[in-house]
Short mmCIF file of C-alpha atoms and ligand atoms in Angstrom, two decimals:
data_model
loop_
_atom_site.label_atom_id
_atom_site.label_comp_id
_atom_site.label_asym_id
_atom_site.label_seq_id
_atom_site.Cartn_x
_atom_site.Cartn_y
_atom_site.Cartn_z
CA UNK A 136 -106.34 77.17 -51.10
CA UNK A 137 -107.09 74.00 -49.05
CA UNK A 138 -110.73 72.87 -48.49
CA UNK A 139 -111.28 71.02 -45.66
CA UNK A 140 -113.16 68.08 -45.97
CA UNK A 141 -116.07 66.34 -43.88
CA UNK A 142 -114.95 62.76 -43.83
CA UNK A 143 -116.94 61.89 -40.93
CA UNK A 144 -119.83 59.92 -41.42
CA UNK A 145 -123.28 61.49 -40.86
CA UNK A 146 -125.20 59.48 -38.57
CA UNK A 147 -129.19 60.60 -37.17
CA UNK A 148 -130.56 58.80 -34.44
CA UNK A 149 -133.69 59.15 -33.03
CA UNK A 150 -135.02 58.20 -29.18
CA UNK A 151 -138.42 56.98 -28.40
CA UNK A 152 -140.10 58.19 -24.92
CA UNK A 153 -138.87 55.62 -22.71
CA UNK A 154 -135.24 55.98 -24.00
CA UNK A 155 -135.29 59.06 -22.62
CA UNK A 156 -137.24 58.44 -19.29
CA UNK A 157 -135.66 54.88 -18.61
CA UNK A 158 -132.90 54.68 -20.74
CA UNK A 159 -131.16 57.84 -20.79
CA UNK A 160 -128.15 57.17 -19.61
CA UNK A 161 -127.55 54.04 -21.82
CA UNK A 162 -129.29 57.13 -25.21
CA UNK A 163 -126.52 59.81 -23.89
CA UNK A 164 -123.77 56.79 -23.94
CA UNK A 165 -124.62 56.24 -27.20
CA UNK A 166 -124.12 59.55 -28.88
CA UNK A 167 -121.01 60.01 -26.89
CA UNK A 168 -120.13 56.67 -28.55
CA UNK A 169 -121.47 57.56 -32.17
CA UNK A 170 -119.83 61.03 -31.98
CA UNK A 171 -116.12 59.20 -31.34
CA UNK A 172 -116.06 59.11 -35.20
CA UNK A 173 -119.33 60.61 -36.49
CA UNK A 174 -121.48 63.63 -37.33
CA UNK A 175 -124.67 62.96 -35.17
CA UNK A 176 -128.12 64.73 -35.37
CA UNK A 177 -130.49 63.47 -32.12
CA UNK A 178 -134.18 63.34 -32.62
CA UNK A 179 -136.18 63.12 -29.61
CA UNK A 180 -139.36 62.32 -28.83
CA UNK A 181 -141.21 63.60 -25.64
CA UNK A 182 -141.05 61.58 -21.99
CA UNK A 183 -142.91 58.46 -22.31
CA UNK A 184 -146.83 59.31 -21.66
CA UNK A 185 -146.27 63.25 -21.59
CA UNK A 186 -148.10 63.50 -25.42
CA UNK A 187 -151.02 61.83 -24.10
CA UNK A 188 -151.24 63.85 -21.02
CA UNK A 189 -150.93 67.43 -23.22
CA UNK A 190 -153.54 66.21 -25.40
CA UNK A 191 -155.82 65.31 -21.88
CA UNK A 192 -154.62 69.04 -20.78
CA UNK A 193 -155.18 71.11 -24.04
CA UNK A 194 -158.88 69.31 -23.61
CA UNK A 195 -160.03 69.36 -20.15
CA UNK A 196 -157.38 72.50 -19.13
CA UNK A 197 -157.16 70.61 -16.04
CA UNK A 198 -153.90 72.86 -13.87
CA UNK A 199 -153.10 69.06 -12.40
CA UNK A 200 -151.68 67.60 -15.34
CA UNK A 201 -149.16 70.39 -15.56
CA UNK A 202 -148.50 69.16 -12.35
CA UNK A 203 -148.11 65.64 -13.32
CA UNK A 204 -145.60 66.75 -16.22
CA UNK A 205 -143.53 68.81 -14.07
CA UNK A 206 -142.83 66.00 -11.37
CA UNK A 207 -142.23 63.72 -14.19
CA UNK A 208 -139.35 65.61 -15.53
CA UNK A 209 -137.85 66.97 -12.01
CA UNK A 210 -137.16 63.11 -11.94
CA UNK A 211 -135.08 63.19 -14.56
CA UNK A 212 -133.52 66.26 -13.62
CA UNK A 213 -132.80 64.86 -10.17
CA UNK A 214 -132.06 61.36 -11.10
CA UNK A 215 -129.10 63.34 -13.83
CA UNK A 216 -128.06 66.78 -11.34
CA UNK A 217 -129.66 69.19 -14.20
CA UNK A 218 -130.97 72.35 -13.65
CA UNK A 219 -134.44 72.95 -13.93
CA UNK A 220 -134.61 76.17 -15.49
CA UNK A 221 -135.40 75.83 -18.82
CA UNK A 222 -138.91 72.91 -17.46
CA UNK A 223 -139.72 76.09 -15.08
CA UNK A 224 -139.58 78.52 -17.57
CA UNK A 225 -141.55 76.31 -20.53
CA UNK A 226 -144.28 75.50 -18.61
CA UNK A 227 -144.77 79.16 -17.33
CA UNK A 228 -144.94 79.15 -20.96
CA UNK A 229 -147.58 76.55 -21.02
CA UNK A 230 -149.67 77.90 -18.97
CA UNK A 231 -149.76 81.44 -20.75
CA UNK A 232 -150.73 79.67 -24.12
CA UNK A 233 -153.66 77.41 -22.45
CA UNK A 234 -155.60 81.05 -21.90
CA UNK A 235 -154.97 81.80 -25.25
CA UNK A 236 -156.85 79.32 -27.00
CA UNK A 237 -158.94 82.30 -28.71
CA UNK A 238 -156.13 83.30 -30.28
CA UNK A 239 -155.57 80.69 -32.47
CA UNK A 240 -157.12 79.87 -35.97
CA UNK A 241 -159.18 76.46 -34.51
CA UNK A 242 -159.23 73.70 -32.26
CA UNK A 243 -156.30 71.71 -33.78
CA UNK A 244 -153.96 74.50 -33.91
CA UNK A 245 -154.24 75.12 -30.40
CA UNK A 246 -153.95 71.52 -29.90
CA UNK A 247 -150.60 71.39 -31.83
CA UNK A 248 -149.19 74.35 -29.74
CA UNK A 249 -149.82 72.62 -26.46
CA UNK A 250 -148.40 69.42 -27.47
CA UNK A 251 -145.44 70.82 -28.74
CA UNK A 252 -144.32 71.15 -25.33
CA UNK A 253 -143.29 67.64 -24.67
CA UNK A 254 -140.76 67.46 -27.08
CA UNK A 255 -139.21 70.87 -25.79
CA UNK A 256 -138.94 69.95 -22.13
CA UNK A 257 -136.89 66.50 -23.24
CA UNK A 258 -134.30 68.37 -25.72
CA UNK A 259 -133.36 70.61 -23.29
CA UNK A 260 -133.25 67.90 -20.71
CA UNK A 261 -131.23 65.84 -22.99
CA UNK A 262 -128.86 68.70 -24.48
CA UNK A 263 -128.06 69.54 -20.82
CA UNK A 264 -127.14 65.92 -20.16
CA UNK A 265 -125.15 66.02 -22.74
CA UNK A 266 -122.99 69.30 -22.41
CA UNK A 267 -122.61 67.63 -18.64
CA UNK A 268 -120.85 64.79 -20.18
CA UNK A 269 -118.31 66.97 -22.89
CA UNK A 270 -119.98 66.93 -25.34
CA UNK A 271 -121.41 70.59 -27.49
CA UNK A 272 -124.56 70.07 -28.30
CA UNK A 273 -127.19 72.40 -29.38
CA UNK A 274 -131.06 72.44 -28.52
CA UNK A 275 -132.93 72.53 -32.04
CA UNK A 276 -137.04 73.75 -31.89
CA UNK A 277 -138.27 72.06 -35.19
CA UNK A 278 -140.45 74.54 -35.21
CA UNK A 279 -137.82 76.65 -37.00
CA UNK A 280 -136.45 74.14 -39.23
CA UNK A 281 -139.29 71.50 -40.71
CA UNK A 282 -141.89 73.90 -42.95
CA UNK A 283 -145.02 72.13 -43.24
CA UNK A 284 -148.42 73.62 -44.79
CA UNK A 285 -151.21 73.74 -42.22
CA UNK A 286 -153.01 70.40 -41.99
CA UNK A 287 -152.78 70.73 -38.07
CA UNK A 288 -152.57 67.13 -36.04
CA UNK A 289 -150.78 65.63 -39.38
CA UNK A 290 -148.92 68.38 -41.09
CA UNK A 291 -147.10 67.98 -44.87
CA UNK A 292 -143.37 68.92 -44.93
CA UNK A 293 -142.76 71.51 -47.39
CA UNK A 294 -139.47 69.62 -48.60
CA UNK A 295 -137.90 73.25 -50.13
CA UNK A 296 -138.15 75.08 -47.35
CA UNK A 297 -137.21 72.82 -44.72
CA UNK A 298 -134.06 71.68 -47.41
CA UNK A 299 -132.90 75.21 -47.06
CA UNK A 300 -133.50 75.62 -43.53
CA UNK A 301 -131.27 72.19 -42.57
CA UNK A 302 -128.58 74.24 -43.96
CA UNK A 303 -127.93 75.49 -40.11
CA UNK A 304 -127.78 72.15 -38.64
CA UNK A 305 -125.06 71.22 -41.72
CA UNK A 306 -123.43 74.16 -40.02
CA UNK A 307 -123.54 72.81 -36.48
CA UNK A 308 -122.51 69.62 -37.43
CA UNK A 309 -119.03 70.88 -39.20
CA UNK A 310 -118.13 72.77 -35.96
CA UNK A 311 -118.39 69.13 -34.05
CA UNK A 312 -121.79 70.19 -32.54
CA UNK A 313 -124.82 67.78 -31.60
CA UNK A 314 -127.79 69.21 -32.91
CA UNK A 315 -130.43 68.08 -30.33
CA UNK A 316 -133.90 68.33 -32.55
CA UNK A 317 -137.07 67.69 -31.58
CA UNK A 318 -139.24 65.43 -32.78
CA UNK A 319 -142.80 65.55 -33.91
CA UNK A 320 -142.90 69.13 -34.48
CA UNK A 321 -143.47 71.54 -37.58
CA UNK A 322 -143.82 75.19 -38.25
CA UNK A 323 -146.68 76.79 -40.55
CA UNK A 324 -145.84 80.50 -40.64
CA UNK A 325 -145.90 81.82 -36.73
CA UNK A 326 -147.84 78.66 -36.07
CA UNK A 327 -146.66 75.50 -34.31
CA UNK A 328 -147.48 72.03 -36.02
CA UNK A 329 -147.05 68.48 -35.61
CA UNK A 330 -146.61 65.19 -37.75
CA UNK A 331 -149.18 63.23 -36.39
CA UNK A 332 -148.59 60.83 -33.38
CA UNK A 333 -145.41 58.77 -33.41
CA UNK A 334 -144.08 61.79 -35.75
CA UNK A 335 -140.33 61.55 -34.19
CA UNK A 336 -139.51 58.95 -36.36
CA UNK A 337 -140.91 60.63 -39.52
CA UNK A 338 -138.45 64.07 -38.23
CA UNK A 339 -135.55 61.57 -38.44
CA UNK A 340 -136.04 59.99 -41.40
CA UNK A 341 -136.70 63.87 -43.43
CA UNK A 342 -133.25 64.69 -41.61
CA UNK A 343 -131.63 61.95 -42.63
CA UNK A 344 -132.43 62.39 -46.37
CA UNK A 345 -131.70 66.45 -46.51
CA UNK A 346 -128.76 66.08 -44.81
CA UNK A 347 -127.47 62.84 -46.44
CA UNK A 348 -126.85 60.73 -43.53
CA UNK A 349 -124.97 57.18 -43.86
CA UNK A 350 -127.71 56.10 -41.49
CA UNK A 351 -130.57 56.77 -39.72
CA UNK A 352 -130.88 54.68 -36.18
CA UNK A 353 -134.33 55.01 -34.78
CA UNK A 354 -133.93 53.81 -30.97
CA UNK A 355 -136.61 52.66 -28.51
CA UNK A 356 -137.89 50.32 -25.99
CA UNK A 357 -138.82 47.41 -28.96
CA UNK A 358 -135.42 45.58 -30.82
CA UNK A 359 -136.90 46.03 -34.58
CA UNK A 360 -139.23 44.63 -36.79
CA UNK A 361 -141.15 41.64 -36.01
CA UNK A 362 -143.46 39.31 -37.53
CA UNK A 363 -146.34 40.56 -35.82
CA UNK A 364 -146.72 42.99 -32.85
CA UNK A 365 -144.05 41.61 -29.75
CA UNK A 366 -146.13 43.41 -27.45
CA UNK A 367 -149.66 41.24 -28.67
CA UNK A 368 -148.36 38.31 -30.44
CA UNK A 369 -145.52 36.34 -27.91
CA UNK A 370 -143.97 33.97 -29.96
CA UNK A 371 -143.20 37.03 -32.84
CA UNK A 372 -139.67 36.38 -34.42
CA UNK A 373 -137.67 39.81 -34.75
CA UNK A 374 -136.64 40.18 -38.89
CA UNK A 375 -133.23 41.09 -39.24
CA UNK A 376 -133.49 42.32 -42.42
CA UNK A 377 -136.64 44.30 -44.50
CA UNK A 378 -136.87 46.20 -47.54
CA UNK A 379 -138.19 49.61 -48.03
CA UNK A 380 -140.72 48.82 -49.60
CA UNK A 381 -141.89 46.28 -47.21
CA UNK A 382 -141.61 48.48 -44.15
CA UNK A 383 -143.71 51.47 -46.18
CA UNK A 384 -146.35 48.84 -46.39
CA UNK A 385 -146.14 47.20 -43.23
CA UNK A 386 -146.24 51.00 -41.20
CA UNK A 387 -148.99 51.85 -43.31
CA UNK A 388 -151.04 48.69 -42.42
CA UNK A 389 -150.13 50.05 -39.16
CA UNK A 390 -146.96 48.36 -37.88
CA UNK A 391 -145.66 50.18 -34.90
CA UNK A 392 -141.78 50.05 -35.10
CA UNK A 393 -141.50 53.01 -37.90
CA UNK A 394 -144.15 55.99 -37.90
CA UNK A 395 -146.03 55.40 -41.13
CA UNK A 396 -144.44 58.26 -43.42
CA UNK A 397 -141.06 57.52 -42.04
CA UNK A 398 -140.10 55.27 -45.07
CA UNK A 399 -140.75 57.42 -47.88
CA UNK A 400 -138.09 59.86 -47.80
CA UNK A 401 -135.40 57.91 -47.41
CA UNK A 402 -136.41 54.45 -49.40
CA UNK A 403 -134.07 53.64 -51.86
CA UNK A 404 -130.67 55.46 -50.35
CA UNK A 405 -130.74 55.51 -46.72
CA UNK A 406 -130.32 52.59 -44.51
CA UNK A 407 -132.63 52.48 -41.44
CA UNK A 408 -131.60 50.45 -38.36
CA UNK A 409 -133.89 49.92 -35.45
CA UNK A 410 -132.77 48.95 -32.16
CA UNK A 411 -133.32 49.19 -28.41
CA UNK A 412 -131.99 51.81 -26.08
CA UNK A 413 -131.65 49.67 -23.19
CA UNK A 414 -128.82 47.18 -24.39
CA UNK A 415 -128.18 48.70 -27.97
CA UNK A 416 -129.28 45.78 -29.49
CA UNK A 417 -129.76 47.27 -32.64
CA UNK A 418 -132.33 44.01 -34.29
CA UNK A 419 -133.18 45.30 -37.98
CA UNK A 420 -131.86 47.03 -41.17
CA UNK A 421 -134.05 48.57 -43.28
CA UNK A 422 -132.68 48.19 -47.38
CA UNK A 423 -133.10 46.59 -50.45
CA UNK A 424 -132.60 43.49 -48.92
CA UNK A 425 -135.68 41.55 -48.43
CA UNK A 426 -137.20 39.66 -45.25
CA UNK A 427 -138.10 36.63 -46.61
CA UNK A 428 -141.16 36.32 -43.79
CA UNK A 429 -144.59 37.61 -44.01
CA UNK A 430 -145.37 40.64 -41.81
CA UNK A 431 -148.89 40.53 -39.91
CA UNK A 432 -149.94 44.30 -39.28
CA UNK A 433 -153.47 45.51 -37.60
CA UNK A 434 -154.92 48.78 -37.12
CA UNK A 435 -157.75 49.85 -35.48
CA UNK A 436 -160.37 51.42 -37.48
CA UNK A 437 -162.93 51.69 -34.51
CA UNK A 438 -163.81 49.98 -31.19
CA UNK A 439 -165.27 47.30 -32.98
CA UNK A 440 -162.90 47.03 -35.77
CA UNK A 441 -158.97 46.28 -36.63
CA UNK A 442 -157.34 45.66 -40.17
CA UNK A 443 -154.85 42.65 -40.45
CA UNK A 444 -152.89 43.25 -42.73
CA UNK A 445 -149.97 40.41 -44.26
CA UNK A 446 -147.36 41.94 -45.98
CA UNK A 447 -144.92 39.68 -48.25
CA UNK A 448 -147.64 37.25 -48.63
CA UNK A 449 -146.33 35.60 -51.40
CA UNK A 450 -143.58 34.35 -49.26
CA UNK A 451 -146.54 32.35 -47.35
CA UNK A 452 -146.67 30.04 -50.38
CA UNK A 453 -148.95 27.41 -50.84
CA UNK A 454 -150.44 27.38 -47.76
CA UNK A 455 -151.93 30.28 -47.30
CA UNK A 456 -153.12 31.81 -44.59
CA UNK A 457 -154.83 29.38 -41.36
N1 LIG B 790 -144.30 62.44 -28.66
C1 LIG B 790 -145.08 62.15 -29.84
C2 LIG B 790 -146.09 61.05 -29.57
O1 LIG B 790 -146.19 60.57 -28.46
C3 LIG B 790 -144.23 61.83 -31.01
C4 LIG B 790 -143.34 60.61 -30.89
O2 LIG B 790 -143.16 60.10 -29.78
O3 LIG B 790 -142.80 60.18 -31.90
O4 LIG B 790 -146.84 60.72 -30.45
MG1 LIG B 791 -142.94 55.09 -32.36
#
């Protein structure tokens, strides 16, 4: 009997919000590119600012928003020639579950539910694109694949489960298929969860590991790592290289580039790179191989307070910090 082997690479790369608003021509280019030679997994994260505006709706219930969100993605589907089926249809959907609130065990879980809908409307947007342009992909609800427990708003994976369950993608993948997954989101029993905010990353990262990707590429509007926050400090250098360990400090100090649990299941045998949609300037590896440079993280603990954190201080030497 002859087995046929897999002998492509397994790559999983993930798009930020305004790769997929902005940038999605240049994100779709890239998987076409990627798939010329690879098994690719996408991970997407909602439109840019549609998170924020399902939290503002699942609060205030406010029928404009939907609105809002609907426009924003009839952009995209005009600005691309999709059809708009599948937005129609989800936020009939939407609106359904925001007079259900009762229905739900709290708050939080409701919460989840609504905000799960961002991630939705851009995989099919993006799996759509993608069939458009030759290529089979798939639309994956995370909901049915990453198992968490029920901490609602910042869910644990339940590694077994979802292990077993990432068995279909495998599947997918060996017929040639993109797997279009979205980000952010868990399943607790019939309920909806999600990883806390910035979660996409975090979705890539536990895909990367259970399916045993060469890679993991986590694409967005920044180029990689910096010294200090690009978008607060100016004259931040980008690192080209950082170790594991020193981006699972640095994101938990509160470093932007990498979600703060992303780290942890893959440290020690995957490879993360970070780069930019835009240009595909792809600016840092994450491995064993050390930076070299301090890393100045803050995070806000309340309006009147941030922590600044320095990671690889002992690289500051003698001189300290001025
Ligand atoms: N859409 C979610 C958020 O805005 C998750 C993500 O973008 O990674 O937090
Ligand atoms: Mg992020």
């Amino acid at each position: 009997m002859i087995y046929k082997l897999s002998v492509k690479p397994r790559v999983v790369v993930k798009f930020g919000g305004s790769s997929v608003r902005d940038s999605f021509g240049k994100a779709l280019e890239l998987v076409e590119k990627l798939h010329d030679g690879n098994e690719v997994v996408v991970v997407l994260s909602a439109l840019k600012g549609v998170t924020d505006s399902l939290l503002h709706l699942a609060n205030s219930k406010d029928e404009r928003i939907i609105q809002k969100i609907a426009e924003k993605h009839e952009r995209v589907i005009e600005k691309l020639g999709l059809d708009s089926e599948y937005v129609e249809n989800l936020l009939l959907e939407l609106r359904q579950i925001l007079r259900k609130e009762k229905s739900f065990p709290n708050k939080k879980a409701f919460i989840d539910h609504v905000l799960s809908f961002g991630e939705r409307l851009s995989v099919e947007l993006f799996t759509e694109a993608l069939r458009n342009q030759g290529i089979e992909s798939i639309p994956v609800d995370a909901f049915h694949v990453i198992r968490t427990d029920n901490t609602f708003g910042n869910a644990n994976i339940d590694f077994r489960e979802t292990a077993k369950r990432v068995k279909a993608l495998e599947d997918l993948l060996k017929e040639g298929k993109v797997p279009v997954v979205t980000g952010f989101l868990g399943g607790y029993k019939s309920f909806r969860t999600t990883l806390g905010r910035g979660g996409s990353d975090y979705t890539a990262s536990i895909l990367g590991s259970l399916l045993n990707a060469k890679t993991v590429l986590i694409m967005s509007d920044v180029e990689g790592i910096y010294t200090a926050d690009p978008r607060v400090v100016r004259k931040a250098k980008l690192i080209p290289f950082v170790s594991y360990e020193e981006a699972l400090i640095a994101s938990k100090l509160g470093m932007k580039a990498l979600h703060e649990r992303t780290i942890k299941p893959v440290k020690d045998r995957t490879p993360i790179i970070i780069g930019r949609t835009s240009d595909w300037k792809l600016g840092t590896l994450v491995s064993d191989i050390k930076s070299g440079v301090p890393i100045i993280t803050y995070k806000i603990i309340d309006e009147n307070f941030a922590r600044i954190g320095v990671v690889g201080i002992d690289k500051v030497g003698g001189k300290g910090l001025q």
